[in-house]
Coordinates of C-alpha atoms in Angstrom, one line a residue:
M25 CA 145.0 117.8 48.5
R26 CA 145.7 119.4 51.9
I27 CA 145.1 123.1 52.3
G28 CA 147.2 124.8 55.0
K29 CA 149.6 123.2 57.3
Q30 CA 148.2 120.0 58.9
P31 CA 149.6 119.0 62.3
E32 CA 151.8 115.9 62.3
V33 CA 150.1 112.9 64.0
T34 CA 151.8 112.5 67.3
P35 CA 150.8 111.1 70.7
I36 CA 149.8 114.6 71.7
T37 CA 147.5 115.0 68.7
D38 CA 146.0 111.6 69.5
L39 CA 145.6 112.7 73.1
Q40 CA 143.9 116.0 72.0
E41 CA 141.6 114.1 69.6
M42 CA 140.6 111.7 72.4
L43 CA 139.9 114.5 74.8
R44 CA 137.8 116.3 72.2
A45 CA 135.7 113.2 71.7
I46 CA 135.3 112.8 75.5
Y47 CA 134.4 116.5 75.9
P48 CA 132.5 117.7 72.9
D49 CA 132.2 121.1 74.6
T50 CA 135.9 121.7 74.7
K51 CA 137.7 124.4 72.7
L52 CA 140.9 122.3 72.7
S53 CA 142.7 122.5 69.4
K54 CA 144.4 119.6 67.8
D55 CA 147.7 121.4 67.3
G56 CA 150.1 118.7 68.6
T57 CA 151.4 121.0 71.4
F58 CA 151.0 120.0 75.0
G59 CA 150.2 123.5 76.1
K60 CA 148.1 125.1 78.8
E61 CA 144.8 124.1 77.2
T62 CA 145.8 120.4 76.8
Q63 CA 147.1 120.4 80.4
Q64 CA 143.8 121.8 81.7
E65 CA 141.7 119.2 79.8
V66 CA 143.9 116.4 81.1
S67 CA 143.4 117.8 84.6
R68 CA 139.7 118.0 84.0
F69 CA 139.6 114.4 82.8
Q70 CA 141.6 113.3 85.9
K71 CA 139.3 115.1 88.2
D72 CA 136.1 113.7 86.5
F73 CA 137.4 110.2 86.5
G74 CA 138.8 109.9 90.0
L75 CA 142.5 110.4 89.2
T76 CA 144.8 112.8 90.9
P77 CA 144.5 116.0 88.8
T78 CA 148.1 116.7 87.9
G79 CA 147.6 117.7 84.3
I80 CA 150.2 115.1 83.3
A81 CA 149.2 112.3 80.9
D82 CA 150.9 109.5 82.7
L83 CA 150.3 105.9 81.8
D84 CA 147.3 105.5 84.2
T85 CA 145.7 108.7 82.8
W86 CA 146.5 107.7 79.2
D87 CA 144.9 104.2 79.6
A88 CA 141.8 105.8 81.3
I89 CA 141.5 108.3 78.4
V90 CA 141.7 105.6 75.8
R91 CA 139.0 103.6 77.6
E92 CA 136.7 106.6 77.8
Y93 CA 137.5 107.6 74.2
E94 CA 136.4 104.2 73.0
R95 CA 133.2 104.5 75.0
A96 CA 132.6 108.0 73.6
Q97 CA 133.1 106.7 70.1
I98 CA 130.2 104.3 70.7
F99 CA 127.8 106.8 72.4
N100 CA 128.7 109.8 70.2
G101 CA 128.9 108.0 66.9
E102 CA 126.2 106.4 64.8
A103 CA 124.4 103.4 66.2
E104 CA 125.4 100.1 64.9
P105 CA 123.2 99.2 61.9
L106 CA 121.0 96.1 62.0
L107 CA 121.3 94.1 58.9
L108 CA 118.8 91.3 58.5
V109 CA 120.1 88.5 56.4
L110 CA 117.8 86.6 54.1
Q111 CA 119.6 83.8 52.4
P112 CA 119.7 83.8 48.6
Q113 CA 116.2 83.0 47.3
Q114 CA 114.8 82.8 50.8
V115 CA 111.1 83.7 51.1
L116 CA 109.2 83.8 54.3
R117 CA 105.7 82.5 53.6
A118 CA 102.5 82.1 55.6
G119 CA 103.1 80.0 58.7
S120 CA 106.9 80.6 58.6
K121 CA 108.6 80.9 62.0
N122 CA 111.7 83.0 61.9
T123 CA 113.4 85.2 64.5
H124 CA 113.7 88.0 61.9
L125 CA 109.9 88.2 61.9
Y126 CA 110.0 89.8 65.3
V127 CA 111.9 92.8 63.8
I128 CA 109.9 92.8 60.6
Q129 CA 106.7 92.9 62.6
G130 CA 108.1 95.7 64.6
V131 CA 108.8 97.6 61.4
L132 CA 105.3 96.9 60.1
A133 CA 103.8 98.1 63.5
A134 CA 105.8 101.3 63.3
L135 CA 104.8 102.0 59.7
A136 CA 101.1 101.4 60.7
R137 CA 101.3 104.4 63.0
Y138 CA 102.0 106.6 59.9
Y139 CA 99.7 104.9 57.3
D140 CA 95.9 105.0 57.6
Q141 CA 94.4 101.6 56.8
M142 CA 97.6 99.6 57.2
P143 CA 96.8 96.5 59.1
I144 CA 98.2 96.3 62.7
V145 CA 100.4 93.3 63.5
Q146 CA 101.6 91.8 66.7
S147 CA 105.1 90.6 67.3
T148 CA 104.8 86.8 67.2
G149 CA 107.8 85.6 65.2
T150 CA 105.4 83.8 62.8
L151 CA 104.2 85.0 59.5
D152 CA 100.6 84.8 60.6
A153 CA 97.5 86.1 58.7
P154 CA 97.7 89.7 60.1
T155 CA 101.4 89.9 59.1
A156 CA 100.7 88.6 55.6
D157 CA 97.8 91.1 55.3
A158 CA 100.2 94.0 56.3
I159 CA 102.9 92.8 53.9
S160 CA 100.3 92.5 51.1
W161 CA 99.0 96.0 51.9
F162 CA 102.5 97.4 51.8
Q163 CA 103.4 95.5 48.6
E164 CA 100.3 96.9 46.8
R165 CA 101.2 100.5 47.7
S166 CA 104.8 99.9 46.8
A167 CA 104.0 98.5 43.3
L168 CA 105.5 95.2 44.3
P169 CA 104.0 91.8 43.5
I170 CA 101.3 91.2 46.0
T171 CA 102.1 87.9 47.7
G172 CA 101.9 88.5 51.4
E173 CA 105.3 86.9 51.6
L174 CA 108.6 88.4 52.7
D175 CA 111.4 88.3 50.1
K176 CA 114.5 90.4 49.7
L177 CA 112.7 92.9 47.4
T178 CA 109.9 93.5 49.9
W179 CA 112.4 93.7 52.8
R180 CA 114.4 96.3 50.9
H181 CA 111.3 98.5 50.3
L182 CA 110.2 98.1 54.0
A183 CA 113.6 99.1 55.3
K184 CA 113.9 102.1 53.1
N185 CA 110.4 103.2 53.8
Y186 CA 111.0 102.8 57.5
R187 CA 114.1 105.0 57.4
S188 CA 112.4 107.7 55.4
I189 CA 109.1 107.7 57.3
V190 CA 109.9 106.8 60.9
G191 CA 113.4 108.4 60.7
D192 CA 116.3 108.3 63.1
G193 CA 114.4 107.9 66.4
S194 CA 115.0 111.5 67.4
G195 CA 111.6 112.7 66.4
S196 CA 113.1 115.4 64.2
Y197 CA 114.0 113.5 61.1
P198 CA 110.9 111.8 59.7
I199 CA 109.5 113.1 56.4
R200 CA 106.0 112.3 57.6
T201 CA 105.4 113.7 61.1
A202 CA 101.7 113.0 61.7
Q203 CA 101.0 109.7 63.4
R204 CA 97.5 108.3 63.3
E205 CA 95.6 107.7 66.5
L206 CA 95.1 104.0 67.1
T207 CA 91.6 102.8 67.9
P208 CA 91.0 101.2 71.3
M209 CA 90.9 97.8 69.6
E210 CA 94.2 98.4 67.9
Q211 CA 95.8 99.6 71.2
L212 CA 94.8 96.3 72.7
T213 CA 96.5 94.3 70.0
E214 CA 99.6 96.5 69.9

């Protein structure tokens, strides 16, 4: 259900939407009218991107705005999620070599910064003894079967735990903010 009058989608509303994405600080409304505000933002864009500032959205300006809008969508939107795919019934066991293990070892290393006593791992791409120990440690504390192997259930718990503990990378999101100090020996192996 729409409340109030919604502007009709037109090339002008598209232009205004793109300019708003490129310039998040703008007060430009998406009203579908090519008025003074829209003309000023088009001029601003032209000046910022090396075009003659006419305030007219000609074809060259339009194409440049579309390119910059697509770029803004990438940089202003959420980062592309990384989905690790384990095949049905796939289990990574001791001695397994798998490219995914580099990422998994990175997740384990990040979690070890927040959990006392969690074994520290190095990124080797192999499910070596330290990695198996860290996985077993995590499985025990997550009430999972303690195998030291990586299966889909363990990966699911690792991924969810990483998101909730480490957060979004901004430093403002994690539930647990205190990181433990690594010992000099752990710093050498990190």
